[in-house]
mmCIF file of C-alpha atoms in Angstrom:
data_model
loop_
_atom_site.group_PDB
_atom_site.id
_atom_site.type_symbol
_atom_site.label_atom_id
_atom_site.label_comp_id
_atom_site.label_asym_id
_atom_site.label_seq_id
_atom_site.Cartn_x
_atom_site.Cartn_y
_atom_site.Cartn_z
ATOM 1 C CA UNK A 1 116.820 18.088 8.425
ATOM 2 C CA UNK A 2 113.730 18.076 6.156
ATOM 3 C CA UNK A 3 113.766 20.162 2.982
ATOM 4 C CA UNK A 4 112.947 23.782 3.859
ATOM 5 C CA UNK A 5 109.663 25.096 3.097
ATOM 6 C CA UNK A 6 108.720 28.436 1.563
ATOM 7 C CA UNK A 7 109.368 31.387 3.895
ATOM 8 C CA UNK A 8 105.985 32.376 3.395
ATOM 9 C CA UNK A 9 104.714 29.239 4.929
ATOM 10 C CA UNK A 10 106.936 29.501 7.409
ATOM 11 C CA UNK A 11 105.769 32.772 8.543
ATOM 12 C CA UNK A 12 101.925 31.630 8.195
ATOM 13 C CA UNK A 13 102.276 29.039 10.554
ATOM 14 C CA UNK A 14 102.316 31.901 13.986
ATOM 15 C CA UNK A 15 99.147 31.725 15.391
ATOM 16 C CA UNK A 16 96.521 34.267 16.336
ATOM 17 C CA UNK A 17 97.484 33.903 20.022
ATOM 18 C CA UNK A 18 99.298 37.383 18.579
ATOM 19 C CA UNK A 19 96.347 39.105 16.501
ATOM 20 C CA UNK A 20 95.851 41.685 19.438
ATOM 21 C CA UNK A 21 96.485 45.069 17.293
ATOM 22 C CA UNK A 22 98.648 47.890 18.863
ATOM 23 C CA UNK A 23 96.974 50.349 20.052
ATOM 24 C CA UNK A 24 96.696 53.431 18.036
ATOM 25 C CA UNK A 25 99.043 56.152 19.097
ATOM 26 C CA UNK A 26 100.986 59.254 17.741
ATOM 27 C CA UNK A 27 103.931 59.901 16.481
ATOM 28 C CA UNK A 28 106.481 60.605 18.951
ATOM 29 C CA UNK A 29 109.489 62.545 18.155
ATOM 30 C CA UNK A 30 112.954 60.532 18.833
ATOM 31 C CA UNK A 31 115.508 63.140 20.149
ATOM 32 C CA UNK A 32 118.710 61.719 19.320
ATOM 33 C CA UNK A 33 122.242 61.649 20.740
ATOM 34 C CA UNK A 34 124.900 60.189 21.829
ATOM 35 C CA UNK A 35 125.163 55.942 22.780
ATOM 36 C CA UNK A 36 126.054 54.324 26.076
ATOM 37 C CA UNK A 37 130.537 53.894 25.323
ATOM 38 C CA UNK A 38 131.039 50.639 23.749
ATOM 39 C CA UNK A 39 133.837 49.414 22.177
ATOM 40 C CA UNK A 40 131.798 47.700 19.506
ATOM 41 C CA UNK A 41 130.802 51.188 18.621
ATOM 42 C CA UNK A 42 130.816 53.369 15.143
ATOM 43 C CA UNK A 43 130.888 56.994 16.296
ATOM 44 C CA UNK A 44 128.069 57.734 13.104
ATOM 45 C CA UNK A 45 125.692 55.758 15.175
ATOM 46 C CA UNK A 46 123.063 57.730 17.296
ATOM 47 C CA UNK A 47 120.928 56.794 19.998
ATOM 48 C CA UNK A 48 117.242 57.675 21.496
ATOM 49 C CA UNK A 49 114.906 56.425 24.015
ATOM 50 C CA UNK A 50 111.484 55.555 23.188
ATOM 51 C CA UNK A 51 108.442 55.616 25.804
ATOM 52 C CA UNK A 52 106.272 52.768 24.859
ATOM 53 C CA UNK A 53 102.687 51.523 27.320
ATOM 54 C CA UNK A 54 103.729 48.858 29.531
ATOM 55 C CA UNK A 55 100.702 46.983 28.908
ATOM 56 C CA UNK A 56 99.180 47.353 25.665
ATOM 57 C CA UNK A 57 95.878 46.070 26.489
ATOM 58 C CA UNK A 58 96.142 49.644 28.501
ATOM 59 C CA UNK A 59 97.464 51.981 26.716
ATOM 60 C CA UNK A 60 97.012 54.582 28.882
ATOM 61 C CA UNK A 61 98.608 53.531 31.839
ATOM 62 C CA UNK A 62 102.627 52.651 32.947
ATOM 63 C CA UNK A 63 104.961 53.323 30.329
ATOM 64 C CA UNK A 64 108.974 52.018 29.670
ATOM 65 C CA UNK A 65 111.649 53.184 27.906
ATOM 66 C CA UNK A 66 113.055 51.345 24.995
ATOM 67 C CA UNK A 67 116.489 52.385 23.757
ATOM 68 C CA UNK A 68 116.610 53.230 19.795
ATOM 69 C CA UNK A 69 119.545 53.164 17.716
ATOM 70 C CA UNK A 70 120.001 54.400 14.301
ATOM 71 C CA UNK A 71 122.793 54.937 11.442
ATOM 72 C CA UNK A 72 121.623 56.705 8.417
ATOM 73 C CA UNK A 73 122.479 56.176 5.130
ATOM 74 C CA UNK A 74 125.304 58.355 3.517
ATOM 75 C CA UNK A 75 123.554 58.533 0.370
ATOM 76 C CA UNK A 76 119.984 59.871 0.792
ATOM 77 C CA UNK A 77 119.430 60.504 -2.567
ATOM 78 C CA UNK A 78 119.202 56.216 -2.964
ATOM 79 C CA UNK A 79 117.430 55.820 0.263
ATOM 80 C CA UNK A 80 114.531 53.200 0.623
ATOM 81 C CA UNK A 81 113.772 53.015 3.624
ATOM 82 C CA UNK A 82 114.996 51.526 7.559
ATOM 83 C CA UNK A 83 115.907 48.302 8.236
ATOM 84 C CA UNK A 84 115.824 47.145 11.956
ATOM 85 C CA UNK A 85 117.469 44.590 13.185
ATOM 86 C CA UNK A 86 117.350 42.087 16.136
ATOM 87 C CA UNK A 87 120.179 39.452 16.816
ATOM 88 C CA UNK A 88 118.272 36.661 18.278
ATOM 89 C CA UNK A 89 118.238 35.340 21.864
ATOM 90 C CA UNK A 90 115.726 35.732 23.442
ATOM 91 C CA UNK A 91 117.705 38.150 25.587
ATOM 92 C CA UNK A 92 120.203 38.885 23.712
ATOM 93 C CA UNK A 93 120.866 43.428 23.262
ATOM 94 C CA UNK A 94 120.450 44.824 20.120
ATOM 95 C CA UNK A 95 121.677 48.349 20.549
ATOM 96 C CA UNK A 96 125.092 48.140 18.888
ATOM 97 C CA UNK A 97 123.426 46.403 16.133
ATOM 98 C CA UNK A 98 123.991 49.291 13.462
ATOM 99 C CA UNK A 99 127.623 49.767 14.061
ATOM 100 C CA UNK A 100 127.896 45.846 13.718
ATOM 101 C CA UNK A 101 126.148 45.605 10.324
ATOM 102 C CA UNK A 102 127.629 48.734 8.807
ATOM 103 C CA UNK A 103 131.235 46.862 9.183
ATOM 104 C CA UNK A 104 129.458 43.750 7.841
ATOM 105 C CA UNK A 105 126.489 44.672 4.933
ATOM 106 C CA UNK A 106 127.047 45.038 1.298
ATOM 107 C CA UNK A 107 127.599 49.041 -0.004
ATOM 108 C CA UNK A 108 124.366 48.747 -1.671
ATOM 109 C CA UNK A 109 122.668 47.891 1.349
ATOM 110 C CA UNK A 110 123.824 50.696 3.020
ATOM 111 C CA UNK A 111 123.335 53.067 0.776
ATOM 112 C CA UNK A 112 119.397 52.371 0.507
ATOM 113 C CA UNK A 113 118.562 52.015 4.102
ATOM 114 C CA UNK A 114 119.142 53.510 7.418
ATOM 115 C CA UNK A 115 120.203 50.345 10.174
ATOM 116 C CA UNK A 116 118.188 50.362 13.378
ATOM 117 C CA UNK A 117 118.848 48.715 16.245
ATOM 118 C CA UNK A 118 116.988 48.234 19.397
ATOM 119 C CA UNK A 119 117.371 46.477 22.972
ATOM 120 C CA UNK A 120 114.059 44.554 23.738
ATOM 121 C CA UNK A 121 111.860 45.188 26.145
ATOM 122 C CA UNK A 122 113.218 43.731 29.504
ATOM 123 C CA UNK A 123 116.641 43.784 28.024
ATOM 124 C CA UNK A 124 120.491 46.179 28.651
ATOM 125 C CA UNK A 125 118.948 49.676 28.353
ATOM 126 C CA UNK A 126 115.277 48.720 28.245
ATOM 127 C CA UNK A 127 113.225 48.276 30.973
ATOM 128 C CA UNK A 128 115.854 45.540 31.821
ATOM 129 C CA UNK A 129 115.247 42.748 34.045
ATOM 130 C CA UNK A 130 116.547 42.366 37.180
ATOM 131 C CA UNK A 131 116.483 38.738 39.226
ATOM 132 C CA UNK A 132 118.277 39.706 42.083
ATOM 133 C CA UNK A 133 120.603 36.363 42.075
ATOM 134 C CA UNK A 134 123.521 36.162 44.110
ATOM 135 C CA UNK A 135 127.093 36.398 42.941
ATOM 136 C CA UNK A 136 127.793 32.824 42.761
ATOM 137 C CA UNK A 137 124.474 32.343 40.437
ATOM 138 C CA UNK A 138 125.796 34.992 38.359
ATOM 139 C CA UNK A 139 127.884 32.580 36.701
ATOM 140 C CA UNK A 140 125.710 30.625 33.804
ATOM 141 C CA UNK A 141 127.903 27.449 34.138
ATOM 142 C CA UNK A 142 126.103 26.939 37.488
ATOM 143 C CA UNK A 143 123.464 25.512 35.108
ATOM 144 C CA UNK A 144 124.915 22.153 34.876
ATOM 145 C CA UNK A 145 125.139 21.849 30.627
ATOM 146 C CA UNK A 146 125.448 17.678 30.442
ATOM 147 C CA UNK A 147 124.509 14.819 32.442
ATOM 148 C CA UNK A 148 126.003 13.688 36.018
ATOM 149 C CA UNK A 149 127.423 10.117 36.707
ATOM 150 C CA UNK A 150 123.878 9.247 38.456
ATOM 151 C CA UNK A 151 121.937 11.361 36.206
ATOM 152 C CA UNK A 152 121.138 13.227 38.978
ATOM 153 C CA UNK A 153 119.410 17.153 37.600
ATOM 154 C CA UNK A 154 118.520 18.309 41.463
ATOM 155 C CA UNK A 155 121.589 21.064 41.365
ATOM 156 C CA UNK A 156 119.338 22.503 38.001
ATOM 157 C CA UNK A 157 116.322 22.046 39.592
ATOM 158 C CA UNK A 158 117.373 24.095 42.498
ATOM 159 C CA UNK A 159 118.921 26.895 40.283
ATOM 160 C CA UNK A 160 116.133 27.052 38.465
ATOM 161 C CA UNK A 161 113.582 27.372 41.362
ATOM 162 C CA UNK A 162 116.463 29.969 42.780
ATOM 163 C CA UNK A 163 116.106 31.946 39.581
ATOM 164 C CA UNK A 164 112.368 31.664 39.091
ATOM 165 C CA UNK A 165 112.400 32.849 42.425
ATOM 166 C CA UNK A 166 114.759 35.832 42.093
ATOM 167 C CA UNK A 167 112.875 37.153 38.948
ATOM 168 C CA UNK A 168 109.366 37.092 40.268
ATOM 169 C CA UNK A 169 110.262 38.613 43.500
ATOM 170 C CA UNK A 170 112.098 41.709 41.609
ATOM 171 C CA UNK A 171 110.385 41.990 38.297
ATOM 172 C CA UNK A 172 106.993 40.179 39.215
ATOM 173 C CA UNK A 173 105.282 43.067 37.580
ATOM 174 C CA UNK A 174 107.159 43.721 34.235
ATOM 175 C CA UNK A 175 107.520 39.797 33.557
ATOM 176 C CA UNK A 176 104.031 39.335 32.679
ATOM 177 C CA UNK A 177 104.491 42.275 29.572
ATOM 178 C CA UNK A 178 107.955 40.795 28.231
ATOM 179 C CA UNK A 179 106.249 38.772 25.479
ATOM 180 C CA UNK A 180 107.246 38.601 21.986
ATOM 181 C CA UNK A 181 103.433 39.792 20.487
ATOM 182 C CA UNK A 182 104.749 42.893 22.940
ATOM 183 C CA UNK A 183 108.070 43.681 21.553
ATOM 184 C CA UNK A 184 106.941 43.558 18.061
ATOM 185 C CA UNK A 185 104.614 46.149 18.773
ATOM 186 C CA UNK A 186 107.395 48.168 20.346
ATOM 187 C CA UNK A 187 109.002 47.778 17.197
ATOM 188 C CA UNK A 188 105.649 49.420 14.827
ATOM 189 C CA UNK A 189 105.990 52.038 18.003
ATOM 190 C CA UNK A 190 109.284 52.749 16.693
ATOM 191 C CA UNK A 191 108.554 52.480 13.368
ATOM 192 C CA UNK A 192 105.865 55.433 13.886
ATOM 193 C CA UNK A 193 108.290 57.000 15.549
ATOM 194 C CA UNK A 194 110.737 57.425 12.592
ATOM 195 C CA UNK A 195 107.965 58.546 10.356
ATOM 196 C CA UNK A 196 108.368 55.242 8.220
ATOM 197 C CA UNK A 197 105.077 53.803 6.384
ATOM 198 C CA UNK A 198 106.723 50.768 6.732
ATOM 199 C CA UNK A 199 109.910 48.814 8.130
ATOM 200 C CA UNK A 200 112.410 46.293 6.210
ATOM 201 C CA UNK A 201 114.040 43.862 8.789
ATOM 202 C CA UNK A 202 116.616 41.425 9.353
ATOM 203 C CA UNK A 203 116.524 38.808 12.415
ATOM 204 C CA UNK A 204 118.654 35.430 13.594
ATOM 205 C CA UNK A 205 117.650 32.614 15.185
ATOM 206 C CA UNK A 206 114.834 34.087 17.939
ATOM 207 C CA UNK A 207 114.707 36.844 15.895
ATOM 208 C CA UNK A 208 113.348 35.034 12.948
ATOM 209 C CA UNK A 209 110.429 34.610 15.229
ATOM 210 C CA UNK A 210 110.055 38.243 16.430
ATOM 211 C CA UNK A 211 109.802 39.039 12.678
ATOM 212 C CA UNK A 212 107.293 36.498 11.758
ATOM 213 C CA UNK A 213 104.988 37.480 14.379
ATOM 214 C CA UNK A 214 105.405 41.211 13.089
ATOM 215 C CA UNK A 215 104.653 40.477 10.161
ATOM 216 C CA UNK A 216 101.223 38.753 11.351
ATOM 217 C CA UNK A 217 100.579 41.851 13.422
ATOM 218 C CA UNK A 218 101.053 44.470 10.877
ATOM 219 C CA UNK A 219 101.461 42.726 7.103
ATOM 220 C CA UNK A 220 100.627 46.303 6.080
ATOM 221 C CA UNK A 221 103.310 47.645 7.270
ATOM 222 C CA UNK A 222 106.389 45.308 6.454
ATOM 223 C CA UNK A 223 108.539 45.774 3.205
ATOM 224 C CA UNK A 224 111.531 43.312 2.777
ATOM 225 C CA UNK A 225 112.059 40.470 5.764
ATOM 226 C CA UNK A 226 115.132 38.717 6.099
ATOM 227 C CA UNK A 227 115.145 36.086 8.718
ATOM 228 C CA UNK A 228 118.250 33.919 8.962
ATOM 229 C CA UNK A 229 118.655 30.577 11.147
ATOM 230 C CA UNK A 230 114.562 30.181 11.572
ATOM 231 C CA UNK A 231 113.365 29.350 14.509
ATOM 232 C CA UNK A 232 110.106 26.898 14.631
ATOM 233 C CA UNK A 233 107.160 29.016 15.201
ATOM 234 C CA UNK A 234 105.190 25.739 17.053
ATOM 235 C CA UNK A 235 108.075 25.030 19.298
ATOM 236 C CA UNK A 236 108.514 28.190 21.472
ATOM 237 C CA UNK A 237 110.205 27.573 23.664
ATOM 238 C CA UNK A 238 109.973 24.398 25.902
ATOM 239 C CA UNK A 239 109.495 22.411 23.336
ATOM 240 C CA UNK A 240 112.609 23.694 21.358
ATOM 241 C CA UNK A 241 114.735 22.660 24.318
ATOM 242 C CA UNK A 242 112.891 19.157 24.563
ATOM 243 C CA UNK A 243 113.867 18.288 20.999
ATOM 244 C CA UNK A 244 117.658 19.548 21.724
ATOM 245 C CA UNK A 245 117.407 16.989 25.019
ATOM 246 C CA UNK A 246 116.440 14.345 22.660
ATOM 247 C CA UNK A 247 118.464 14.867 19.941
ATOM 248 C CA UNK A 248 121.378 15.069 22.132
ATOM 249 C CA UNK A 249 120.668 11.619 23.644
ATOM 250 C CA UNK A 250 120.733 10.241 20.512
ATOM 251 C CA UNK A 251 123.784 11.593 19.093
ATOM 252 C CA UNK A 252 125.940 10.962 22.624
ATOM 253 C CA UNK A 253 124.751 7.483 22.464
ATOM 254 C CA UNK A 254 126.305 7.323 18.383
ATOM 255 C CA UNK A 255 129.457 9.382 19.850
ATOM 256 C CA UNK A 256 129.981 6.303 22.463
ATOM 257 C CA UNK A 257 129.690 3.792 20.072
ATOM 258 C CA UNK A 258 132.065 5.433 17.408
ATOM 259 C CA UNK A 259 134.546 6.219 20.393
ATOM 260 C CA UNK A 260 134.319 2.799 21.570
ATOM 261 C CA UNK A 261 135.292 1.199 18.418
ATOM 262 C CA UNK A 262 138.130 3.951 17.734
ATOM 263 C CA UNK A 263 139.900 3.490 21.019
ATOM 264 C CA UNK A 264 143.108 3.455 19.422
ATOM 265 C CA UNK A 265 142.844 6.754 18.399
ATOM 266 C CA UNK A 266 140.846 8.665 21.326
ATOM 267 C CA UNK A 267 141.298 6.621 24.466
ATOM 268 C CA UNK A 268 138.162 6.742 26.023
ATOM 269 C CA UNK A 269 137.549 3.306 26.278
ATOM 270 C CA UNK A 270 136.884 0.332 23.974
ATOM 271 C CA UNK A 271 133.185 -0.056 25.455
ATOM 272 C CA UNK A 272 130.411 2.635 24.752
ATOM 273 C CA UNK A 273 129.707 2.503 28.521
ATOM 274 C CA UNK A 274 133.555 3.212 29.362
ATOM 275 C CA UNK A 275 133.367 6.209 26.857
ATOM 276 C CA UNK A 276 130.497 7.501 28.471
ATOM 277 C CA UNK A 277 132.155 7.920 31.738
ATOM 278 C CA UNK A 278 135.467 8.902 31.020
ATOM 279 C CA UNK A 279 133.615 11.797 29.081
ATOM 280 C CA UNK A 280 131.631 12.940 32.076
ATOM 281 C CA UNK A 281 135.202 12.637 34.013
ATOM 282 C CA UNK A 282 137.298 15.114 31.600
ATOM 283 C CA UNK A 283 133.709 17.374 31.546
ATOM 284 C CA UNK A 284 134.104 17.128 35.376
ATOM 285 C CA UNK A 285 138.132 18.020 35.111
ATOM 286 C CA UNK A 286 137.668 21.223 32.614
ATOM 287 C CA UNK A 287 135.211 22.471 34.740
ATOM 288 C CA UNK A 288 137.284 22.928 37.820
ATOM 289 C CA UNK A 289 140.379 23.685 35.604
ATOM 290 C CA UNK A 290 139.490 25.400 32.430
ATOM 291 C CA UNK A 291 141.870 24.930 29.519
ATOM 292 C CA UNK A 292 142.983 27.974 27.735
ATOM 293 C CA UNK A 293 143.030 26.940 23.694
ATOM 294 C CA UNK A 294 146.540 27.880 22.120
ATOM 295 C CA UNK A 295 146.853 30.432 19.822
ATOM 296 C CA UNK A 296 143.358 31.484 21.101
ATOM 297 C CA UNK A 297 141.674 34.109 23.705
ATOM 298 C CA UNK A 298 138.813 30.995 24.010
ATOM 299 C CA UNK A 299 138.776 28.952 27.618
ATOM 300 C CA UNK A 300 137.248 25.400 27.347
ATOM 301 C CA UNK A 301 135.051 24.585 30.097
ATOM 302 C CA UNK A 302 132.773 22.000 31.296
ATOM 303 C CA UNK A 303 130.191 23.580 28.639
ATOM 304 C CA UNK A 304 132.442 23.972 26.033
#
């Protein structure tokens, strides 16, 4: 990898495909209580649903519900401010995230700030969406994860077009409003909401993203950004998966090669071409038989 640039320039570089400003709105009142059971759970966290416009480009119209969470700081006489947190994804639920960083975060960290989670629009407990696949889509290892003896992608093509299907059919209407310019407003929605002139905020991987583009949104209105495992903020998200395609190529070809010329010591062949198939073989093998990893609760499949 490159050297790193400044986070700053990192964070300039979102476009102003997201300069569409939030509609105004007032301060709604969060009426908290108690969280959906988990067992990921600290019984100090507390949980709310906020009503936020479906569309913000119409304000007044169809509204969802995004779930809130919050744990407040034991030490209020220190207190800063809120920070909220996302985990990354996309998709991935946020809800828990206070009871996960108050086992994790520094005492000084929690003794400035209240942690607030949230799920995402579309997402768990907000608004989620629904695809309507059948049970044996359910299962994400349907996706085929590495290459087929032919090179044949038509079983992905067809679970994609299955999916695609499946989601526009059920959620044809919210899909269109499950953008990330969206869910950062959702965010300043909740920030309003808490009475906060501002928000501090910590995000991985997609994340990272989500905090950049608040950021661009409302620069007034962010304190102290943490965003950990960045995400490129020019290759969301197709072309993110094209470089992974191509960088994988590339390094399978090297693992052949290095394979080859250690036969000795991993039996897969002493040709890079030999290696290559005999991979695809045991690939083939742990995906009809998974192999349970001693000592571990971790099953190695086809994906690994």
């Amino acid at each position: 990898m490159g050297a790193r640039r400044p986070l700053l320039a990192l964070v300039g570089l979102v476009v102003a495909l997201f300069a569409l400003p939030a509609a105004p709105a007032a301060a709604q009142e969060l009426e908290w209580g108690e969280c959906p059971p988990s067992p990921r759970l600290d019984p100090r966290q507390e949980c709310a649903s906020l009503p936020v416009p479906l569309n913000y480009s119409a304000p007044g119209g169809e509204t969802i519900e995004i779930a809130v969470s919050r744990m407040v700081t034991s030490s209020p006489d220190q207190r800063r401010g809120v920070i909220l947190y996302n985990p990354g994804g996309p998709g991935s639920s946020g809800i828990y995230g206070p009871s996960r960083l108050a086992a994790t975060m520094p005492q000084g960290v929690l003794d400035r700030y209240d942690l607030v989670g949230f799920d995402p629009r579309g997402i768990n407990f907000s608004a989620p969406v629904s695809c309507s696949l059948a049970p044996e889509d359910l299962d994400v290892v349907k996706f085929i994860p590495y290459p087929t003896f032919d090179l044949d992608i038509s079983e992905n093509v067809a679970y994609s077009r299955r999916a695609a299907a499946g989601c526009a059919a059920t959620s044809g209407d919210l899909l269109p409003h499950i953008t990330t310019a969206n869910t950062a407003r959702d965010m300043d929605r909740i920030r309003l909401a808490l009475g906060e002139p501002g928000i501090s905020y910590l995000g991985y991987s997609y994340g990272t993203y989500l905090g950049a583009v608040y950021t661009q949104l409302f620069p007034s209105r962010t304190d102290r950004f943490i965003l950990d495992s960045v995400v490129h903020p020019r290759r969301i998200w197709r072309e993110t998966f094209a470089a992974w395609g191509y960088a994988v190529e590339i390094g399978f070809a090297a693992f052949t090669r290095f394979a080859a010329e250690n036969d000795d010591d991993y039996a897969l062949g002493d040709t890079p071409g030999e290696v290559y198939a005999k991979t695809l073989e045991l690939l083939d093998e742990l995906e009809a038989e998974p192999f349970p990893f001693p000592g571990t609760d971790i099953v190695i499949t086809g994906d690994f």
